[in-house]
Tab-separated table of C-alpha atoms and ligand atoms in Angstrom:
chain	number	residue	atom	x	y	z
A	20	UNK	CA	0.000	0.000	0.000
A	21	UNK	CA	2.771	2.388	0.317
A	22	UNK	CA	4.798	2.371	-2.899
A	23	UNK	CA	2.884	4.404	-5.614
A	24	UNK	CA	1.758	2.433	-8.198
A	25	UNK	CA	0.473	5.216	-10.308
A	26	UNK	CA	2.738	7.784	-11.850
A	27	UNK	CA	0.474	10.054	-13.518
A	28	UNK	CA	3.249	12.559	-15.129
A	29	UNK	CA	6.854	12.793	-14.997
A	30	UNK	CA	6.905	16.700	-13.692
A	31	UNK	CA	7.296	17.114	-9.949
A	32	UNK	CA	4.685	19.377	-9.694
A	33	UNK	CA	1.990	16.696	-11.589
A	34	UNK	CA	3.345	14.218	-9.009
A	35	UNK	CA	2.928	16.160	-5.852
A	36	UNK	CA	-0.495	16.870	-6.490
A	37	UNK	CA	-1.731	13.510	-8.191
A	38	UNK	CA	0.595	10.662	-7.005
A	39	UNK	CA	-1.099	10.005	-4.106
A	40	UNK	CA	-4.775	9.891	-5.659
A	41	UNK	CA	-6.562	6.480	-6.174
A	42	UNK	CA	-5.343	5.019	-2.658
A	43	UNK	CA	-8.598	5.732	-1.115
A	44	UNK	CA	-11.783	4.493	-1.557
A	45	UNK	CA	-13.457	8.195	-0.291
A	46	UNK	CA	-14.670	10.732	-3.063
A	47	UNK	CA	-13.792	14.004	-1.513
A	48	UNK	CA	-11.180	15.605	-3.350
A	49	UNK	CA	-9.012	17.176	-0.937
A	50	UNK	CA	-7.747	14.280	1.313
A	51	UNK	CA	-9.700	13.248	4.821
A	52	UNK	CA	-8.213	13.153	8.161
A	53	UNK	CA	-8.761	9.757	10.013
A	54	UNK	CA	-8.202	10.129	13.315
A	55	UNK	CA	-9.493	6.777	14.232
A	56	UNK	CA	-7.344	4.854	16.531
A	57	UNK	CA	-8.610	1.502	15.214
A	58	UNK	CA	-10.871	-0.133	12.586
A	59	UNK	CA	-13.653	-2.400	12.848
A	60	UNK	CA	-13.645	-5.771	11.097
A	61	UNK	CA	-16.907	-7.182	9.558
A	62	UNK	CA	-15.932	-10.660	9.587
A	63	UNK	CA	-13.797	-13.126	11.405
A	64	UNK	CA	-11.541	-13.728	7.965
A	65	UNK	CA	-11.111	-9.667	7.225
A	66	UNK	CA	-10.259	-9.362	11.019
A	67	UNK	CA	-7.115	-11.855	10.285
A	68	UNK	CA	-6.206	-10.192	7.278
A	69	UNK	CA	-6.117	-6.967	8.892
A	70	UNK	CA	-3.772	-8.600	12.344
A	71	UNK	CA	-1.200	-10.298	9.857
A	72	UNK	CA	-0.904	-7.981	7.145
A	73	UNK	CA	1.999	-6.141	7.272
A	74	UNK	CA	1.467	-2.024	7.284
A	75	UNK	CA	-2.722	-2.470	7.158
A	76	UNK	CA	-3.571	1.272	7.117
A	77	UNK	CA	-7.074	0.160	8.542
A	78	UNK	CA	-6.246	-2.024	11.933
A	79	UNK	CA	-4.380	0.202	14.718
A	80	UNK	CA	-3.331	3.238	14.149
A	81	UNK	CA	0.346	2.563	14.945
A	82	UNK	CA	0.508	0.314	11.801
A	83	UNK	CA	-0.040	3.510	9.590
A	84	UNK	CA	-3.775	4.966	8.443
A	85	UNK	CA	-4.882	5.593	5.224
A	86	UNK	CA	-3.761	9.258	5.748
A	87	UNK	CA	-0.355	8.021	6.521
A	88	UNK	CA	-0.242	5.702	3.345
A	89	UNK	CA	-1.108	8.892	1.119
A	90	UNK	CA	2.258	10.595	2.477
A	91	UNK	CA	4.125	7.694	1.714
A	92	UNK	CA	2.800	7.000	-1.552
A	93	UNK	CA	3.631	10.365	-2.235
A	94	UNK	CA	7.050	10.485	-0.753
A	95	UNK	CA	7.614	6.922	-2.495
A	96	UNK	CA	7.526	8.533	-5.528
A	97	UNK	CA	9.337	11.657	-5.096
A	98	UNK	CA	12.369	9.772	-3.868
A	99	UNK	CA	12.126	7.095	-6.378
A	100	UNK	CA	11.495	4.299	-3.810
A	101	UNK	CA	9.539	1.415	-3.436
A	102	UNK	CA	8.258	2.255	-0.138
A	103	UNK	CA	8.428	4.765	2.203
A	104	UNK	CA	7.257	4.808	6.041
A	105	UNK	CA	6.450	8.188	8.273
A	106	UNK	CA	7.055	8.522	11.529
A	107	UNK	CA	6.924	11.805	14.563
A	108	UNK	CA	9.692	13.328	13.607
A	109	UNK	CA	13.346	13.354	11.637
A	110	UNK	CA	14.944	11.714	14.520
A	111	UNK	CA	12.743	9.067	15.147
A	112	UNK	CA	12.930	8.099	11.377
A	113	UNK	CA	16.797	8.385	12.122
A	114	UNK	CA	17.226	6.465	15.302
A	115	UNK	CA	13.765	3.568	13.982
A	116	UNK	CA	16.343	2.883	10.617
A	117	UNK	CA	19.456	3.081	12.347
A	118	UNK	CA	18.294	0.749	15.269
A	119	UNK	CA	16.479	-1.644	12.621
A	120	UNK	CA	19.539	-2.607	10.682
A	121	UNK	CA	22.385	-2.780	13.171
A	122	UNK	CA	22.824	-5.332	16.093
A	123	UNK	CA	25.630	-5.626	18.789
A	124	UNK	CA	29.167	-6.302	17.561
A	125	UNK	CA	28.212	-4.887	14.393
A	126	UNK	CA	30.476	-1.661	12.964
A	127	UNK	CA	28.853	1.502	11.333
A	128	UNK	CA	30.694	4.496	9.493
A	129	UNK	CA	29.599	7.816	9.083
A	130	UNK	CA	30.351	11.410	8.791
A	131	UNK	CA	32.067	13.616	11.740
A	132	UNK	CA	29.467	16.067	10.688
A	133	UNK	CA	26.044	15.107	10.844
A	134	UNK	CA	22.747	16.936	12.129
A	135	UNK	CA	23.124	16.970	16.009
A	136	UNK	CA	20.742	14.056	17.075
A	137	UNK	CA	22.348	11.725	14.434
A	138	UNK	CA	25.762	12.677	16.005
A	139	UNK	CA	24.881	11.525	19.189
A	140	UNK	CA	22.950	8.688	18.076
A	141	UNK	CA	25.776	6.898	15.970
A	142	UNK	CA	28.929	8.514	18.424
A	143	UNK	CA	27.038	7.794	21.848
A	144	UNK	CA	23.756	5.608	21.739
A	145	UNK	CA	24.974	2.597	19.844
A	146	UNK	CA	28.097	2.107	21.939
A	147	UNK	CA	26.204	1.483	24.909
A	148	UNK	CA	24.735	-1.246	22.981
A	149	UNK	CA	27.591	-2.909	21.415
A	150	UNK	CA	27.846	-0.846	18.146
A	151	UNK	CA	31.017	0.766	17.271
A	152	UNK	CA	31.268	3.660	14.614
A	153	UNK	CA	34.200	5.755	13.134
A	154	UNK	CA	33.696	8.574	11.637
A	155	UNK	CA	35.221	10.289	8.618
A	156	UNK	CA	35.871	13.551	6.649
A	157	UNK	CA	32.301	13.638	4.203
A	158	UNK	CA	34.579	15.387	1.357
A	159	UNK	CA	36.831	12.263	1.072
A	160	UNK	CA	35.237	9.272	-0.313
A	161	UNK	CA	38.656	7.089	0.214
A	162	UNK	CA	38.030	8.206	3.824
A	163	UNK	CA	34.727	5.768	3.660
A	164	UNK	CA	36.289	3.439	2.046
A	165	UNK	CA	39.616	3.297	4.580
A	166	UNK	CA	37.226	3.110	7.924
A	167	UNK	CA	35.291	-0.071	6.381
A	168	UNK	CA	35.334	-3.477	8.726
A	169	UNK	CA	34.549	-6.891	8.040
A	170	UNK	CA	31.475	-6.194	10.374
A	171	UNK	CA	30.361	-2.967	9.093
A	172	UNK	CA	26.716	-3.136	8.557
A	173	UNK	CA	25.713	0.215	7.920
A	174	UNK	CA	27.259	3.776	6.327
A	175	UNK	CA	25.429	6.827	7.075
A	176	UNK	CA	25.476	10.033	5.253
A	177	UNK	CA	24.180	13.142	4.991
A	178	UNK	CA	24.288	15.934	1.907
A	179	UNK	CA	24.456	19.412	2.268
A	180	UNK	CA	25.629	18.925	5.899
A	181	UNK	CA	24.738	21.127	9.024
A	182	UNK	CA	26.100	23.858	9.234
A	183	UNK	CA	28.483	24.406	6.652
A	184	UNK	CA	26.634	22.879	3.588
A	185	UNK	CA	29.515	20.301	3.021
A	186	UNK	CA	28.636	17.642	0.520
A	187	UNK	CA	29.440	13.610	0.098
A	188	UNK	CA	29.666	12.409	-2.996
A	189	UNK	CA	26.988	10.241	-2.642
A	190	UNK	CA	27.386	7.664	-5.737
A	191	UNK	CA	30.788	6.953	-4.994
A	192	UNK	CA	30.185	6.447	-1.444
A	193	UNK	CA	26.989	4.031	-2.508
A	194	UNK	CA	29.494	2.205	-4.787
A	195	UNK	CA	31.941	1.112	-2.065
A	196	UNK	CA	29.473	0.663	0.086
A	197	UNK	CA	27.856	-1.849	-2.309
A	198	UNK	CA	30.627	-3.568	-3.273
A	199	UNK	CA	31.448	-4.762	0.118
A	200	UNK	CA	27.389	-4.996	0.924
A	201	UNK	CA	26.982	-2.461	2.981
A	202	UNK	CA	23.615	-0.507	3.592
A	203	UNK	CA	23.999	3.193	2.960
A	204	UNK	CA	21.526	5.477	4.696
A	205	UNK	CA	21.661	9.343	3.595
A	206	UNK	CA	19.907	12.059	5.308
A	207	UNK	CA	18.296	14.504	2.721
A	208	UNK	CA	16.714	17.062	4.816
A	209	UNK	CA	19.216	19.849	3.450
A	210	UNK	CA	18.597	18.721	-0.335
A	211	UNK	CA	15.199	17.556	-0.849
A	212	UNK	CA	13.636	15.486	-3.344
A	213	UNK	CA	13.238	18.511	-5.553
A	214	UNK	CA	16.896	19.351	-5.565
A	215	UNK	CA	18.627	15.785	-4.986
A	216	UNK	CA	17.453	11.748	-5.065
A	217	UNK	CA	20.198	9.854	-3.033
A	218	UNK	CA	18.436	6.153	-4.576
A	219	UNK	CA	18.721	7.244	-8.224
A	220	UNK	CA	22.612	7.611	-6.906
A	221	UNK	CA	22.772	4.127	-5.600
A	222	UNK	CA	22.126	5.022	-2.025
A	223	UNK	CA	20.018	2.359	-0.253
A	224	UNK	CA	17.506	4.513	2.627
A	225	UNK	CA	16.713	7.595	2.228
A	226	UNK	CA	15.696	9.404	5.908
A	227	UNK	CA	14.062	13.158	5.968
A	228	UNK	CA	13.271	15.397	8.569
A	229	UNK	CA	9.958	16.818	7.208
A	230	UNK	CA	9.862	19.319	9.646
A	231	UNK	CA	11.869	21.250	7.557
A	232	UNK	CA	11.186	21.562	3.612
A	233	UNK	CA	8.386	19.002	3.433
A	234	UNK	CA	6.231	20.280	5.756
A	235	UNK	CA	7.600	23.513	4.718
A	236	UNK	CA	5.397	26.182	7.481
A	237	UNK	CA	7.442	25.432	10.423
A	238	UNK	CA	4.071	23.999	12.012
A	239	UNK	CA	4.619	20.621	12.111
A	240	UNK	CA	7.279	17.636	13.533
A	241	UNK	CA	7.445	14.465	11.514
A	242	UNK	CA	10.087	12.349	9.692
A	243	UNK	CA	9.836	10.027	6.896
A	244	UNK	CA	12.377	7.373	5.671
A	245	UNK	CA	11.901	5.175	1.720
A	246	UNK	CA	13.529	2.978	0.555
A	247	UNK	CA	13.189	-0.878	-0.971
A	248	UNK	CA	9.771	-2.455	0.326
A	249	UNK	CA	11.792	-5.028	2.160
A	250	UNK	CA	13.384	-2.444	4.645
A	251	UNK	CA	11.091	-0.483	5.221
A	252	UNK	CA	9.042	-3.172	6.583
A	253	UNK	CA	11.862	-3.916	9.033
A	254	UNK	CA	12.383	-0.601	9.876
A	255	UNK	CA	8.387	-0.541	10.133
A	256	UNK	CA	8.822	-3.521	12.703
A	257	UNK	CA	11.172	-1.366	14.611
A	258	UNK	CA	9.304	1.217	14.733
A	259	UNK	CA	6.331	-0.153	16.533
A	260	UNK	CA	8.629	-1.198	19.231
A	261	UNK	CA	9.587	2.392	19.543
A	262	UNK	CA	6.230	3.908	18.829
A	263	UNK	CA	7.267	7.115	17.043
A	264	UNK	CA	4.034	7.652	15.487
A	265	UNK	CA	2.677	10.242	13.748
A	266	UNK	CA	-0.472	11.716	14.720
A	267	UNK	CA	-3.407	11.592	12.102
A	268	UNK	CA	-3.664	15.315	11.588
A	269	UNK	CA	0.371	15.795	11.151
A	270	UNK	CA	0.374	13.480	8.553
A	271	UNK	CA	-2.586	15.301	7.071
A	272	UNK	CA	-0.915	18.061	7.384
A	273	UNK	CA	2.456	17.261	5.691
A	274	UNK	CA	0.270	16.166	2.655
A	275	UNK	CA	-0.870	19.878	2.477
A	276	UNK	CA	2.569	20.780	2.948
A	277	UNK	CA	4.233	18.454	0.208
A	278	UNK	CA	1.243	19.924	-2.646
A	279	UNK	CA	3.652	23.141	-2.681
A	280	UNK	CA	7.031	21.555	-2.127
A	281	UNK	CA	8.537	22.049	-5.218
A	282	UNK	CA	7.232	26.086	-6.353
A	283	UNK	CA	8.451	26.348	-2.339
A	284	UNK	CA	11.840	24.770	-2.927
A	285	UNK	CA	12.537	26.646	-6.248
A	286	UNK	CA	11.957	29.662	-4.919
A	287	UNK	CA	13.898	29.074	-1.951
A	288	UNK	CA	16.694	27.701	-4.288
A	289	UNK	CA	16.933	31.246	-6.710
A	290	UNK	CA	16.431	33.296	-3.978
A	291	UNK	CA	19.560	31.438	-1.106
A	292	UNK	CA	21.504	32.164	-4.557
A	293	UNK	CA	21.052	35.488	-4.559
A	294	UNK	CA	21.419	35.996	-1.057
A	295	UNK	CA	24.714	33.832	-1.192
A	296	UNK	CA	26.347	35.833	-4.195
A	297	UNK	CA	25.387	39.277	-2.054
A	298	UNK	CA	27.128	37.854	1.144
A	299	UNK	CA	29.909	36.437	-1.307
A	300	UNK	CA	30.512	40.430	-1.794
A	301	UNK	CA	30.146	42.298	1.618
A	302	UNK	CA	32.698	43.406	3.016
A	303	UNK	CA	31.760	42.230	6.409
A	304	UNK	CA	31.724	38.512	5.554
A	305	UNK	CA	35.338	36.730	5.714
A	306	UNK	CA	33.371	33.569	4.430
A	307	UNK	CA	30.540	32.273	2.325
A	308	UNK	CA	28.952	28.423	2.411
A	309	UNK	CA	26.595	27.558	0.279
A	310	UNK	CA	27.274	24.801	-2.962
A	311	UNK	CA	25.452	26.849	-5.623
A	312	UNK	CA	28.324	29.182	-5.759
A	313	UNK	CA	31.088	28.474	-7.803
A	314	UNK	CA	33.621	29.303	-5.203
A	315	UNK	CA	32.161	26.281	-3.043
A	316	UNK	CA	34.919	23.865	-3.012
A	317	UNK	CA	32.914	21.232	-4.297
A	318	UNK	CA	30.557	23.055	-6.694
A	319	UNK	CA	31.589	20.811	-9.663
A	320	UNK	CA	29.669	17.987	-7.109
A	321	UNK	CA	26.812	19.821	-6.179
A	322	UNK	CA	26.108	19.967	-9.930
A	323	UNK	CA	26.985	16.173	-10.276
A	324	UNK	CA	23.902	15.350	-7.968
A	325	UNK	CA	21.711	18.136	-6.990
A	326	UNK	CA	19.310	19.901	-9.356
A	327	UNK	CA	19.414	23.118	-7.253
A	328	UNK	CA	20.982	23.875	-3.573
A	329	UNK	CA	18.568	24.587	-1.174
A	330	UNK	CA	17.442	27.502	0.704
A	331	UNK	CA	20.086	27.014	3.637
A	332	UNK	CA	23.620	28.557	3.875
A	333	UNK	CA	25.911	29.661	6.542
A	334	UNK	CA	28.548	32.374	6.360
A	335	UNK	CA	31.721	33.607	8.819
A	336	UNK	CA	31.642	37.468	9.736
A	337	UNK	CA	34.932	38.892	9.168
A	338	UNK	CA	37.601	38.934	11.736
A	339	UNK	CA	36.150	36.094	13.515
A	340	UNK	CA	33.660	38.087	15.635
A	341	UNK	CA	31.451	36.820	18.004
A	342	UNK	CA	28.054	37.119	15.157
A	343	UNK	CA	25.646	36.793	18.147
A	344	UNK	CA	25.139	40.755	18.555
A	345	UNK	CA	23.930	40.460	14.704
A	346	UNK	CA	20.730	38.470	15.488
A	347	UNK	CA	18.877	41.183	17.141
A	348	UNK	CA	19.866	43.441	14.119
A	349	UNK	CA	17.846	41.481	11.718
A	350	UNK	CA	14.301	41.959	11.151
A	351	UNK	CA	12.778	39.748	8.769
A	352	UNK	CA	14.791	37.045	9.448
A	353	UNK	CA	13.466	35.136	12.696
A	354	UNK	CA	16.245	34.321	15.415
A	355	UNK	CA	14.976	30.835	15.985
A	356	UNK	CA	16.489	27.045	15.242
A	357	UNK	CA	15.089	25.310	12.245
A	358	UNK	CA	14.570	25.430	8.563
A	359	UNK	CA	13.020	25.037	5.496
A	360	UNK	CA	9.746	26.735	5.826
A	361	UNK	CA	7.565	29.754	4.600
A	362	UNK	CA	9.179	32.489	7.109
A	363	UNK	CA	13.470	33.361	6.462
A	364	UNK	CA	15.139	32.006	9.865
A	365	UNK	CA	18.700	32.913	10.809
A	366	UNK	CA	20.831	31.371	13.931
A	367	UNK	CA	24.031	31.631	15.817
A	368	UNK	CA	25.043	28.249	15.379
A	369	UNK	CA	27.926	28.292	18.008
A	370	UNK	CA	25.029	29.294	20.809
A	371	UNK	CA	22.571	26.391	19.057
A	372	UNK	CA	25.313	24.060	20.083
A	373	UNK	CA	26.641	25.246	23.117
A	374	UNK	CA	24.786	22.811	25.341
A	375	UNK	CA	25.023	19.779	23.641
A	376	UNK	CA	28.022	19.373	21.935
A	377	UNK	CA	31.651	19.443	23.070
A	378	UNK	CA	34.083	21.651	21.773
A	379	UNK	CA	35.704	18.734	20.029
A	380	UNK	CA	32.539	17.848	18.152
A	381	UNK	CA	32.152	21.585	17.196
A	382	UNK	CA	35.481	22.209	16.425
A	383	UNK	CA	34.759	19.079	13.841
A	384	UNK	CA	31.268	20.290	12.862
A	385	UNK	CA	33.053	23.624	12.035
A	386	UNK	CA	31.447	25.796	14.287
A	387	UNK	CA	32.924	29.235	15.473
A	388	UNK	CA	31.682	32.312	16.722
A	389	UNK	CA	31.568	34.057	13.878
A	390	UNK	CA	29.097	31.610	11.895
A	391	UNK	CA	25.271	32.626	11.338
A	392	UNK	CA	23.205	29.667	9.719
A	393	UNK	CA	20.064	31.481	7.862
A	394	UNK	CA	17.299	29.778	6.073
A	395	UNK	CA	15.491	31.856	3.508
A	396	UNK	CA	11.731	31.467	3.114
A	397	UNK	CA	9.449	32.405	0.791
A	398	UNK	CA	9.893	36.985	1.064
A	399	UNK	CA	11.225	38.619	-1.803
A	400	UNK	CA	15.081	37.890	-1.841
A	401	UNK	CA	15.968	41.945	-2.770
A	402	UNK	CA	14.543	42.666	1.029
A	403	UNK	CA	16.037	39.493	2.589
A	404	UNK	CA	19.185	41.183	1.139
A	405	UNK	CA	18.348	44.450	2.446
A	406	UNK	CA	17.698	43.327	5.898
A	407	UNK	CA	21.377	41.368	5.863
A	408	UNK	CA	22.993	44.715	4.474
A	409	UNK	CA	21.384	46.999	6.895
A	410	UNK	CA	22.103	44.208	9.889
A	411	UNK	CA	26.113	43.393	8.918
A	412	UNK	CA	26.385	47.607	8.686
A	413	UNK	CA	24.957	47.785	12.027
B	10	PLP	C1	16.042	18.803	11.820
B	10	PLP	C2	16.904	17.734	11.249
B	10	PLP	C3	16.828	16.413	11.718
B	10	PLP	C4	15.941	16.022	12.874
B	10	PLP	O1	14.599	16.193	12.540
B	10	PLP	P1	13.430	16.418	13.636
B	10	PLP	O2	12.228	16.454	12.759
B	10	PLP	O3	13.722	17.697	14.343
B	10	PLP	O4	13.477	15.254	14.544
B	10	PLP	C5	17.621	15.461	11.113
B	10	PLP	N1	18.465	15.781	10.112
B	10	PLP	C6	18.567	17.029	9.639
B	10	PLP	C7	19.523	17.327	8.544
B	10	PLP	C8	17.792	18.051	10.192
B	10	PLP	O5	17.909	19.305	9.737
């Protein structure tokens, strides 16, 4: 039920508004909400069906709803997966797949710079159960290749990283992996499917926060992970150990969201150009991230495999001042954590982190004082710009 079957048009746009139609029996045309917890059965043989079929959307609401299998159809098919599975949030489709496919004594590499949670999942969790990881340098695919074990089950990526929009080159990383049967996970929260498909690559899971893009308002937690039909079902089991649901009306929700991902995403992608190319200029920035430019070192990648580059960048203010004081100073763009939606966000990432990583793992993620994270929504980029040039003059 949760791979789409039905691929009405090849544009992205078709797709986000049709791929999910024909899954439901009801007649309404914009999608219902069922909030049911569980689902009557009219006869003793439908009742079995419903108990041993895996992923029923109409038995117990942790199993999924027919809401839930909308999403994923949908989310299937932007990703170019067989199946996909939603869950509450970005972590707990992180820590369900991570926890489904490793056991103890198995080995798992990944990236010295991942989003926070994962960091702490892969470098702290899973060695208190038995799981040892190493991780590498994302720019240097040898660097995968070097930290690979006889017992490493799992390689986990993630492409544009947080916070400084570093990329892995995700095909060559799938290759090794693959040649030496190992699953490859990559997180493409930064990229989305509009801008970047990690399976067409070769990767194996593909893990989301949709908090961010696919949700795309900043009103709503959830996560979503696709891949073949055969993991997600084990990551599926996992998860209703764990019980990361997501509620009815989020997924609902999220499906509203996803109808506008892609005019969202490519209008966030022209208009973080424009506001990276201005910042490339100022004279008050020492240093510009972001992998649309051609000055990022590994634009000739970001071509490779993304379509566009997102509406996230970071950049260093000049003499390596303490960018705090700049927050205030902006007034379109919200101080506040997060990313990806309607309203422009910016952050002072060494303050984000201060609490929960160590100076080691910031030092690594490349966090210093002088770095500001934003996240442009959907305003008109020339006043985005404006309020960044009348902020860094302040
Ligand atoms: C936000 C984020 C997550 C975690 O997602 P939640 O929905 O907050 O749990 C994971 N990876 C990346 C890259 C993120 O930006």
């Amino acid at each position: 039920m949760t791979g789409s079957t039905r691929r009405p048009a090849n544009d992205v746009h078709t797709r986000l508004v049709h791929a999910d139609s024909g899954l439901d029996a009801d007649t309404s045309v914009a999608p219902p909400v069922y909030p049911s917890v569980t689902y009557r059965a009219d006869s003793a043989e439908q009742f079995r069906d419903m108990a041993t079929q895996a992923r029923h959307p109409r038995f117990y609401a942790r199993y999924g709803s027919p809401t839930h299998a909308r999403v994923e159809a949908l989310l299937a098919d932007l990703e170019g997966a067989e199946a996909a599975l939603l869950l509450a949030s970005g972590m707990a489709a992180m820590a369900s797949t991570v926890l489904a496919l490793v056991r103890s004594g198995d080995h798992v590499v990944a990236q010295r710079s991942h989003y926070m949670g994962t960091t702490q999942l892969v470098g702290s969790v899973l060695e208190r159960f038995g799981v040892a990881a190493t991780l590498v340098d994302q720019t240097d695919p040898a660097a995968f290749a070097a930290a690979l074990q006889p017992h490493t089950k799992l390689l986990v990526v993630e492409s544009p990283s947080n916070p400084l929009l570093r990329l892995t080159d995700l095909a060559a990383v799938a290759r090794i992996a693959r040649e030496r049967g190992v699953t490859t996970v990559a997180d493409n929260t930064f990229a989305t499917p509009i801008n970047q498909n990690p399976i067409a690559l070769g990767i194996d899971v593909v893990v989301h926060s949709a908090t961010k893009f696919l949700g795309g308002h900043h009103d709503l937690l959830a996560g979503v992970v696709a891949g073949r039909r055969a993991t997600i079902e084990r990551i599926w089991d996992m998860s209703l150990v764990l019980g990361g649901n997501l509620g009815a009306f989020e997924a609902w929700l999220l499906l509203r969201g996803l109808r506008t991902l892609a005019l969202r995403v490519e209008r966030q992608n022209a208009t973080a150009l424009a506001v990276a190319r201005f910042l490339a200029t100022h004279r008050a920035v020492a240093a510009i991230h972001y992998p649309g430019l051609a000055s990022h070192p590994q634009h000739a990648l970001a071509q490779a495999q993304m379509r566009g580059y997102g509406g996230v960048l970071s950049f260093a203010l000049r003499g390596g001042g303490d960018a705090a004081a700049l927050m205030p100073r902006l007034k379109l763009f919200a101080q506040a954590v997060s990313l990806g939606g309607i309203e422009a966000l910016a952050m002072h990432a060494a303050t984000t982190w201060a609490g929960t990583l160590t100076e080691a793992q910031m030092r690594a993620s490349g966090v210093d004082p002088a770095l500001v994270r934003i996240s442009v929504g959907l305003e008109e980029a020339g006043d985005l710009i404006a309020d960044l040039d009348q902020a860094l003059s302040g």
